[in-house]
PDB file of C-alpha atoms in Angstrom:
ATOM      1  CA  UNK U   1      71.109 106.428 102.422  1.00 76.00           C
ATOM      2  CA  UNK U   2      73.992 108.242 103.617  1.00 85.00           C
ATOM      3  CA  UNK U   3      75.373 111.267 101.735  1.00 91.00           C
ATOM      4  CA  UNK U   4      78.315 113.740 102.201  1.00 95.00           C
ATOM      5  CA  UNK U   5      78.259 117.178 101.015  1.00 96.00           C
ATOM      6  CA  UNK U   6      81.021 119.341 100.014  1.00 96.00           C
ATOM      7  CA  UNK U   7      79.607 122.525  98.267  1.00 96.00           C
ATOM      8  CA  UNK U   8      83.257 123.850  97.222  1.00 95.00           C
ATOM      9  CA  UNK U   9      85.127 121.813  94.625  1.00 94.00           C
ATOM     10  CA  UNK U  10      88.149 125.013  94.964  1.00 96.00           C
ATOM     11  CA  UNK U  11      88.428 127.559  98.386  1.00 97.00           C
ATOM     12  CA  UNK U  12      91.388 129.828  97.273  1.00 97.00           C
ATOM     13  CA  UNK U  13      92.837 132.267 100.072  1.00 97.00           C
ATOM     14  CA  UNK U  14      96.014 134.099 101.149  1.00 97.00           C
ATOM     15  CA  UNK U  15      98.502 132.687 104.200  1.00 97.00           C
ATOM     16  CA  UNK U  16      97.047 134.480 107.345  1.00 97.00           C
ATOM     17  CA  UNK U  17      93.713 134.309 106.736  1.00 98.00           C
ATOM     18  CA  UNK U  18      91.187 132.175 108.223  1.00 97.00           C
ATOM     19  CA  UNK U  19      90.247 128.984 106.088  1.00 97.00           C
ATOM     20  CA  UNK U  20      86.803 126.973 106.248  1.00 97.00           C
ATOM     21  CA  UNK U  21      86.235 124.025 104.596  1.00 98.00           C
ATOM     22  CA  UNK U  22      82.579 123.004 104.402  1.00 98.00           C
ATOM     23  CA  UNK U  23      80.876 119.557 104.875  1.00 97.00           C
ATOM     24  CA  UNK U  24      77.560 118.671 105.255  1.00 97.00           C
ATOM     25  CA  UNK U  25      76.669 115.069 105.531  1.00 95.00           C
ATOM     26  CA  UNK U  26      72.814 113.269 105.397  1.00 93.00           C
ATOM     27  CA  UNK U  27      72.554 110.060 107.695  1.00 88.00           C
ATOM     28  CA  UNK U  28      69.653 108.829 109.932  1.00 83.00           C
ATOM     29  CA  UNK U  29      71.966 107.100 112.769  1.00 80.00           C
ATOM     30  CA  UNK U  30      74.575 108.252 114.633  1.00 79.00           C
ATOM     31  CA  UNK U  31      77.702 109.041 112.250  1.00 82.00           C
ATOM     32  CA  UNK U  32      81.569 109.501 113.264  1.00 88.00           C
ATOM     33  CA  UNK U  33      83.085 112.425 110.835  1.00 92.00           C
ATOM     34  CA  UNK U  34      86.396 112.465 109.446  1.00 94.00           C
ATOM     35  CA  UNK U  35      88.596 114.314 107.629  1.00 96.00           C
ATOM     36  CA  UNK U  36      91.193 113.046 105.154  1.00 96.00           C
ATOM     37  CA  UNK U  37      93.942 115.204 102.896  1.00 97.00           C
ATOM     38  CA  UNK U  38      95.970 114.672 100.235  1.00 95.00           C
ATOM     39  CA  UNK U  39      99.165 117.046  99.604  1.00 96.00           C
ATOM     40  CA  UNK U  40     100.706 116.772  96.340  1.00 92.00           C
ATOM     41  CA  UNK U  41     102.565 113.552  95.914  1.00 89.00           C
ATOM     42  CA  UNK U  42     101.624 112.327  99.130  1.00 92.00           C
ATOM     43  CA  UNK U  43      99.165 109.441  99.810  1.00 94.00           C
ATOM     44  CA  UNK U  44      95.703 110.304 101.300  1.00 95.00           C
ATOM     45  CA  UNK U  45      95.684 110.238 104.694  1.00 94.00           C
ATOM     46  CA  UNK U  46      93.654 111.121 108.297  1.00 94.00           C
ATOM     47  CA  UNK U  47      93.809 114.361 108.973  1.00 95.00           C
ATOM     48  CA  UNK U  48      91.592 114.464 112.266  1.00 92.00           C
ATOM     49  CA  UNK U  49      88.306 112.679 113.099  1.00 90.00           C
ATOM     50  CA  UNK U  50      85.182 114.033 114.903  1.00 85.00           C
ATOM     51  CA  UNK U  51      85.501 111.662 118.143  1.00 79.00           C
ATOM     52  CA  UNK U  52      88.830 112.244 119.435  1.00 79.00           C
ATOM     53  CA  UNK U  53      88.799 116.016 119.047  1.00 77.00           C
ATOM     54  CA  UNK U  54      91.978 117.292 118.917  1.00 82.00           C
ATOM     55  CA  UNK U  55      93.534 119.952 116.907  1.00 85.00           C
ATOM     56  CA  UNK U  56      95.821 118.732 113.802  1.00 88.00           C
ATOM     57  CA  UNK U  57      98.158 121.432 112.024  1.00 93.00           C
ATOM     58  CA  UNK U  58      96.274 124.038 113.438  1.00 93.00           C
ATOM     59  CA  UNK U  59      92.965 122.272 112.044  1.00 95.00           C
ATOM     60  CA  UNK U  60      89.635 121.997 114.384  1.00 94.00           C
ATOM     61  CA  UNK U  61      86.199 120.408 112.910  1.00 94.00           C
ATOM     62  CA  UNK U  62      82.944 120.466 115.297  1.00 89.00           C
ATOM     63  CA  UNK U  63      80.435 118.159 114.716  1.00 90.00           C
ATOM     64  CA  UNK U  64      77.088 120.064 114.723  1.00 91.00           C
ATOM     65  CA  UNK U  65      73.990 117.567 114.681  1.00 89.00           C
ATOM     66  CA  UNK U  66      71.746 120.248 114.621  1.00 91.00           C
ATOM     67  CA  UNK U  67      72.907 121.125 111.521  1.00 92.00           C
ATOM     68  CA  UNK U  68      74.401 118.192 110.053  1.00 94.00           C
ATOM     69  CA  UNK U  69      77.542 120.072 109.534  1.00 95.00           C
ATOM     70  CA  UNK U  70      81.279 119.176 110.404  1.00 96.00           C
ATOM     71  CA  UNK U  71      82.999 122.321 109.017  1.00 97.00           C
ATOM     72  CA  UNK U  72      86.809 122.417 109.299  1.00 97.00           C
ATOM     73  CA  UNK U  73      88.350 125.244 110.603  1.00 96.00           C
ATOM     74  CA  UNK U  74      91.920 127.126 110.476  1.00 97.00           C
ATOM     75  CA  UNK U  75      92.488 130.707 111.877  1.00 97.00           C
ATOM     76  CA  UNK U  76      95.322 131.237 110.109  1.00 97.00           C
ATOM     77  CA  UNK U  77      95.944 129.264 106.297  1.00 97.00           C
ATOM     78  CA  UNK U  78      99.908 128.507 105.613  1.00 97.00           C
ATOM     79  CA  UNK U  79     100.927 127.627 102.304  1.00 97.00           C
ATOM     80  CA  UNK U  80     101.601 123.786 103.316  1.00 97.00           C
ATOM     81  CA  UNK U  81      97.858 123.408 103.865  1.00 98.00           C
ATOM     82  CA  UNK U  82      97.394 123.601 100.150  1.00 98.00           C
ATOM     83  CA  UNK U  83      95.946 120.527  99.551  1.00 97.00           C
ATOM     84  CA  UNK U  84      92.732 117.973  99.070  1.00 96.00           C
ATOM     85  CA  UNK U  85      90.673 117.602 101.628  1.00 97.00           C
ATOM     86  CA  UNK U  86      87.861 115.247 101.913  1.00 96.00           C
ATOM     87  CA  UNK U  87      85.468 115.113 104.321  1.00 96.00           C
ATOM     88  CA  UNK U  88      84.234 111.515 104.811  1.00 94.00           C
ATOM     89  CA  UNK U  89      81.486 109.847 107.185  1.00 92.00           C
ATOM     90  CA  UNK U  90      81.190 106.344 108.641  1.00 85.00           C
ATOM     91  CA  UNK U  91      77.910 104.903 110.168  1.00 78.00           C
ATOM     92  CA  UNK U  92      78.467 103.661 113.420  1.00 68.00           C
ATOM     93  CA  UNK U  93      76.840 100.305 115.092  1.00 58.00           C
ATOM     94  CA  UNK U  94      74.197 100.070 111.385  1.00 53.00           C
ATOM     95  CA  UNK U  95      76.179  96.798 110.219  1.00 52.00           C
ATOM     96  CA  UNK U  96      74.288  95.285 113.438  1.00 53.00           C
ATOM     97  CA  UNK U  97      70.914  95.170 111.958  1.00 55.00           C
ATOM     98  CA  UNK U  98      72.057  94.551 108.610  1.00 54.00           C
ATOM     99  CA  UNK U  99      73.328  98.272 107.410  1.00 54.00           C
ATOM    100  CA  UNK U 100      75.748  99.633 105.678  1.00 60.00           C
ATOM    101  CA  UNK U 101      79.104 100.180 107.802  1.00 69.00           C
ATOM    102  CA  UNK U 102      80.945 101.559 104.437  1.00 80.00           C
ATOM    103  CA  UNK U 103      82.335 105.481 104.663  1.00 86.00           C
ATOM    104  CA  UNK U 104      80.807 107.731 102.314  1.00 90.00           C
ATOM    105  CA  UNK U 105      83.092 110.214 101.192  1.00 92.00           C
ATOM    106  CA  UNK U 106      82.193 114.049  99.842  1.00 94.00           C
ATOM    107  CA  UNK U 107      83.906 115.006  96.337  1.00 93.00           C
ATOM    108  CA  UNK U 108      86.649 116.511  98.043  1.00 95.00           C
ATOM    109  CA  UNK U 109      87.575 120.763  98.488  1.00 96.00           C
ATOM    110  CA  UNK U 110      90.807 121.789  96.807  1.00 96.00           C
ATOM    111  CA  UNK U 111      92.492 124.335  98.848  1.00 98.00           C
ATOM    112  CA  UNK U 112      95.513 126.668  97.618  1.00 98.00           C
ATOM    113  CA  UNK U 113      96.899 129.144 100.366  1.00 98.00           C
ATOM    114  CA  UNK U 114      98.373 132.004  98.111  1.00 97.00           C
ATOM    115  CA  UNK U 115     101.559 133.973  99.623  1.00 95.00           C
TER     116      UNK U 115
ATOM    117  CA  UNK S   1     106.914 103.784 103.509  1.00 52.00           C
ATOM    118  CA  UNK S   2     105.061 100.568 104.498  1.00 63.00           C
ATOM    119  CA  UNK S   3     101.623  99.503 105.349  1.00 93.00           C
ATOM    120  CA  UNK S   4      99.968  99.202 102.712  1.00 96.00           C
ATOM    121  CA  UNK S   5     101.309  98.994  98.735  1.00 96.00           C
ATOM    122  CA  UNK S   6     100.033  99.347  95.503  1.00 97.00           C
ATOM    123  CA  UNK S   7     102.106  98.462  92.134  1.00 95.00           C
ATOM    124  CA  UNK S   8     102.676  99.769  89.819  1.00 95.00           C
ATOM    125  CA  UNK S   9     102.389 103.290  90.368  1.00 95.00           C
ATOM    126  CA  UNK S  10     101.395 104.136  86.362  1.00 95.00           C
ATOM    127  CA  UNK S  11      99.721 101.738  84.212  1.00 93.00           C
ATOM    128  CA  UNK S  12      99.347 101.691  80.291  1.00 92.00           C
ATOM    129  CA  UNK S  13      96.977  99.485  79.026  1.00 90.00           C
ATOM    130  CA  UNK S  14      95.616  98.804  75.419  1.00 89.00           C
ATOM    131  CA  UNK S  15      91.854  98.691  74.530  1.00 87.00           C
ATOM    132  CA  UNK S  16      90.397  95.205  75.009  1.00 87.00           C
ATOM    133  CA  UNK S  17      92.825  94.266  77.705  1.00 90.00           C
ATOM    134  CA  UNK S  18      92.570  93.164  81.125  1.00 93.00           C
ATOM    135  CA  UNK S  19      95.095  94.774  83.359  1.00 94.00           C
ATOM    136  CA  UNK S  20      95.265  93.721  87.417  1.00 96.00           C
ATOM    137  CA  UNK S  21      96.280  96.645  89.929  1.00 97.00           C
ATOM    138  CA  UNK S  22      98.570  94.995  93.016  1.00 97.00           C
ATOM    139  CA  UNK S  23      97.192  96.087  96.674  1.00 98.00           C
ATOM    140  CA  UNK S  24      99.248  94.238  99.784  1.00 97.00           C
ATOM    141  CA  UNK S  25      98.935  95.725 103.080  1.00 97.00           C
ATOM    142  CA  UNK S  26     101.343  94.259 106.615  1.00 96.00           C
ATOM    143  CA  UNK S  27      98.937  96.414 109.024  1.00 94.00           C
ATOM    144  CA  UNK S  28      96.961  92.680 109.976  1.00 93.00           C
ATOM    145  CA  UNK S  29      93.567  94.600 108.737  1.00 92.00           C
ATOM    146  CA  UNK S  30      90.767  92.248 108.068  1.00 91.00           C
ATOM    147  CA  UNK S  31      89.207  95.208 105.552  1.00 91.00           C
ATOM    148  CA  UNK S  32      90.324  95.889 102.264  1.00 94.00           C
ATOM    149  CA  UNK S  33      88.846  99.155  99.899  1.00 95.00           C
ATOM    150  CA  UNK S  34      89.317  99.620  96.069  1.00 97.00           C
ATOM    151  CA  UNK S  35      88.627 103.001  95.569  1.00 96.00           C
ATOM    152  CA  UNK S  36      88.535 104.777  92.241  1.00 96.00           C
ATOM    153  CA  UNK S  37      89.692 108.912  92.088  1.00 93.00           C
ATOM    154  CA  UNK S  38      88.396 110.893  89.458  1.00 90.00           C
ATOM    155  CA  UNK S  39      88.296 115.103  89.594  1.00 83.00           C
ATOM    156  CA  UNK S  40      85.465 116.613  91.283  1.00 79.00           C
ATOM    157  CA  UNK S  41      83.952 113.277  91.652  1.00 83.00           C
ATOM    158  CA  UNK S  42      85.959 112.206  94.920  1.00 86.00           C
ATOM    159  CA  UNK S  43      86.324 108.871  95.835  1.00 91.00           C
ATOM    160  CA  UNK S  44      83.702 106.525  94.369  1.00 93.00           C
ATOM    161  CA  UNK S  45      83.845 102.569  96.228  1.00 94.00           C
ATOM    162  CA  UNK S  46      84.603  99.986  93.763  1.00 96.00           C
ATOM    163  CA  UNK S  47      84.865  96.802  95.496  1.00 96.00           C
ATOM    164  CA  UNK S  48      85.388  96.238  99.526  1.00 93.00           C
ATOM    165  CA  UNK S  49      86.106  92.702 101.688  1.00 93.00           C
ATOM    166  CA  UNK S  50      85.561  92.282 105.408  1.00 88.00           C
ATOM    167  CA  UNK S  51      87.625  89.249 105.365  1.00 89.00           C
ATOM    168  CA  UNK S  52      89.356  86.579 103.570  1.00 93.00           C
ATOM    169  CA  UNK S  53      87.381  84.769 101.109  1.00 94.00           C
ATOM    170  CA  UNK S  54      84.547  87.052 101.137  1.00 92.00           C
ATOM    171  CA  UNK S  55      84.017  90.564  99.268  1.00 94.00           C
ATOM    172  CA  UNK S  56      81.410  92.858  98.214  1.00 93.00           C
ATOM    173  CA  UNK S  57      80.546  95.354  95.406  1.00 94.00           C
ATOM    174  CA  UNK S  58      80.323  98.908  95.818  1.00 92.00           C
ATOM    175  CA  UNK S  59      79.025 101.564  94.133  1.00 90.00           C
ATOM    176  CA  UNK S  60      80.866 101.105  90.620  1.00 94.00           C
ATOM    177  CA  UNK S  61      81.650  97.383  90.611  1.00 96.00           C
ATOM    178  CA  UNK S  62      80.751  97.242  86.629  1.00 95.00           C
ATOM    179  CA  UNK S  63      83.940  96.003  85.029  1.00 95.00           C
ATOM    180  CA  UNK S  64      85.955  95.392  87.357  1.00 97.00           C
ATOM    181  CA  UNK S  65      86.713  92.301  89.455  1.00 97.00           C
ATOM    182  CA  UNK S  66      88.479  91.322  93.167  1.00 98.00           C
ATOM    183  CA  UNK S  67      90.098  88.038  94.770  1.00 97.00           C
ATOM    184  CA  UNK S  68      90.863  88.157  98.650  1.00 97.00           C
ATOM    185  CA  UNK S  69      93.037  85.028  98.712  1.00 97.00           C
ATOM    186  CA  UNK S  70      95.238  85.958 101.478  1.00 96.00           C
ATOM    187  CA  UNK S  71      94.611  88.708 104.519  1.00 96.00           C
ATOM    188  CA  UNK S  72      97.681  90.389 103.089  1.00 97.00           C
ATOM    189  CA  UNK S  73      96.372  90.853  99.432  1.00 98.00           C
ATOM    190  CA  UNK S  74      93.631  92.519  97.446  1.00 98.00           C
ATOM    191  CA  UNK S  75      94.346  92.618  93.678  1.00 98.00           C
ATOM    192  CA  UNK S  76      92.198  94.534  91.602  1.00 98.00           C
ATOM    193  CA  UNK S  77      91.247  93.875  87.674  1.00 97.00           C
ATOM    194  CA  UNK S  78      89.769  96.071  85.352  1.00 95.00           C
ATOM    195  CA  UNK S  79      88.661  94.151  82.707  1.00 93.00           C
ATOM    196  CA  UNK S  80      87.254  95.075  79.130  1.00 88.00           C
ATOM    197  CA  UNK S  81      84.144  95.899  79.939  1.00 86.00           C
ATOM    198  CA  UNK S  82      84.854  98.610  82.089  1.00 87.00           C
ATOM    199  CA  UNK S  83      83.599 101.627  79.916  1.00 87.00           C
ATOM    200  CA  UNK S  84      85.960 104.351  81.121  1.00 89.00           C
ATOM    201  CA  UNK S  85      88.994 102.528  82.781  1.00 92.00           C
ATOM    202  CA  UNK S  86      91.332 105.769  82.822  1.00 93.00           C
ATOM    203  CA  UNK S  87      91.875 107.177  86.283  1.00 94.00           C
ATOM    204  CA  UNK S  88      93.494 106.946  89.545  1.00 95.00           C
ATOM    205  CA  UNK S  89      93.100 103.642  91.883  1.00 97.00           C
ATOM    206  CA  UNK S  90      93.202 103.950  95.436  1.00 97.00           C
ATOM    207  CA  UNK S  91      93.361 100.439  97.828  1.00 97.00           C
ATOM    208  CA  UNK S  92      92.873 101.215 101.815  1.00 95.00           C
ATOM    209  CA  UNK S  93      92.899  98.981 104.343  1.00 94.00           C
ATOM    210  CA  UNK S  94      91.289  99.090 107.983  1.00 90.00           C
ATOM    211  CA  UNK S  95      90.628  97.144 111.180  1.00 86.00           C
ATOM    212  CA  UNK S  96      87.674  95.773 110.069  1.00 76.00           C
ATOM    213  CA  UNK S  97      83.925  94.666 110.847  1.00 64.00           C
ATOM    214  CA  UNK S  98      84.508  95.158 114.470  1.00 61.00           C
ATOM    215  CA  UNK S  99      85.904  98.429 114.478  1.00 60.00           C
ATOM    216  CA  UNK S 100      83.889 100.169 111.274  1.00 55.00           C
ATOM    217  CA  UNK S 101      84.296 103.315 112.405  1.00 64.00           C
ATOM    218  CA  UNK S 102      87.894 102.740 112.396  1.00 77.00           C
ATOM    219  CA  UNK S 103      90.540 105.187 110.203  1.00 86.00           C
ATOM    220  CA  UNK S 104      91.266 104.046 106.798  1.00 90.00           C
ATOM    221  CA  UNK S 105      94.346 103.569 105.306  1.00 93.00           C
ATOM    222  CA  UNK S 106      95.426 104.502 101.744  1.00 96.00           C
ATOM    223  CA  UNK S 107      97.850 103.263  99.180  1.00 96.00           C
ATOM    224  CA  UNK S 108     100.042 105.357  96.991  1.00 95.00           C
ATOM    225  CA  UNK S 109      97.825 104.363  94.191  1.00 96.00           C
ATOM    226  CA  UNK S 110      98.183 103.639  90.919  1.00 97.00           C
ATOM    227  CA  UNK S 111      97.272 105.637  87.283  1.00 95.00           C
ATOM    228  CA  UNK S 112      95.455 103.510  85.070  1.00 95.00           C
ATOM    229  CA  UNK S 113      95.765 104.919  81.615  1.00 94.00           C
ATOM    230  CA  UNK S 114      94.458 103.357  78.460  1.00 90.00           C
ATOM    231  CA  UNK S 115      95.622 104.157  75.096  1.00 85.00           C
TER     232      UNK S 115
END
């Protein structure tokens, strides 16, 4: 079964620092990572996904196998990044032989940038 | 603000009554999601079609119930046997079967509250 881990349900930090949001994830194939966010009042949405690895709003996530980790990384937090985020995983090429092709997604960090 | 729609956006429903969430999406996406969003408990899968005709249950199908009539449309009831009904519904949409590792889209949601 897959599983995705976020171990903070709140990360609270000032604008200008560095922000990581942590995500773990369990899954015996190979898995394509994503991360989705939620600003107030705003509908959840893609924020940046493992394969095409770009940078989004100053946002980078690495996809370590090794450790099954897909951390997501700012070097500098703004006070529009406060927000949900949700790290979320999607088993690629199981439906084939008969697995599951649904994402999983972690519980979701809330993250307030303080001024 | 198109894509994909959910009505209403707040819900009041009396004990005992069944009460059907609207999902429509224009994006031609073969997969539909019902999602439900409680606080530190993420997103939790309720129901899910690949296609017309068909769906699936997720991981808290218990009380609740789907139709996938049309590509464009995914209704969602909560009947009265769901235990705990209050919360926040989320619909998404995506490419589909073919493309499972695809990006999901998300409604606007709606609040389910029952008094």
């Amino acid at each position: 079964a897959q599983r995705v881990t976020q171990p903070e349900k709140l990360l609270s930090v000032f604008k200008g620092a560095p922000v990581e949001l942590k995500c773990n994830y369990s899954y015996s194939g190979s898995p394509e990572l994503f991360w989705y966010v939620q600003y107030s009042r705003q509908r959840l949405q893609l924020l940046l996904r493992h394969i095409s690895r770009e940078s989004i709003k100053g946002f980078t996530a690495d996809l370590n196998k090794g450790e099954t980790s897909f951390h997501l990384k700012k070097p500098f937090a703004q006070e529009e990044d406060s927000a949900m985020y949700y790290c979320a995983l999607h088993p690629a090429g199981d439906y084939a032989s008969g697995g599951s092709y649904i994402p999983t997604f972690g519980r979701g960090t809330s993250l307030i940038v303080h001024p | 603000d198109g894509g994909i729609t959910q009505s209403p956006k707040y819900l009041f429903r009396k004990e005992g009554q069944n009460v059907t969430l609207s999902c429509e999406q224009n994006l031609n996406h073969d997969a539909m999601y019902w999602y439900r969003q409680d606080p530190g408990q993420g997103l939790r899968l309720i129901y899910y079609s690949q296609i017309v005709n068909d769906f699936q249950k997720g991981d808290i199908a218990e009380g609740y119930s789907v139709s996938r009539e049309k590509k464009e449309s995914f209704p969602l009831t909560v009947t009265s046997a769901q235990k705990n009904p209050t919360a926040f519904y989320l619909c998404a949409s995506s490419k589909g079967l073919a493309e499972s590792t695809d990006t999901q889209y998300f409604g606007p949601g709606t609040r389910l509250t029952v008094l």
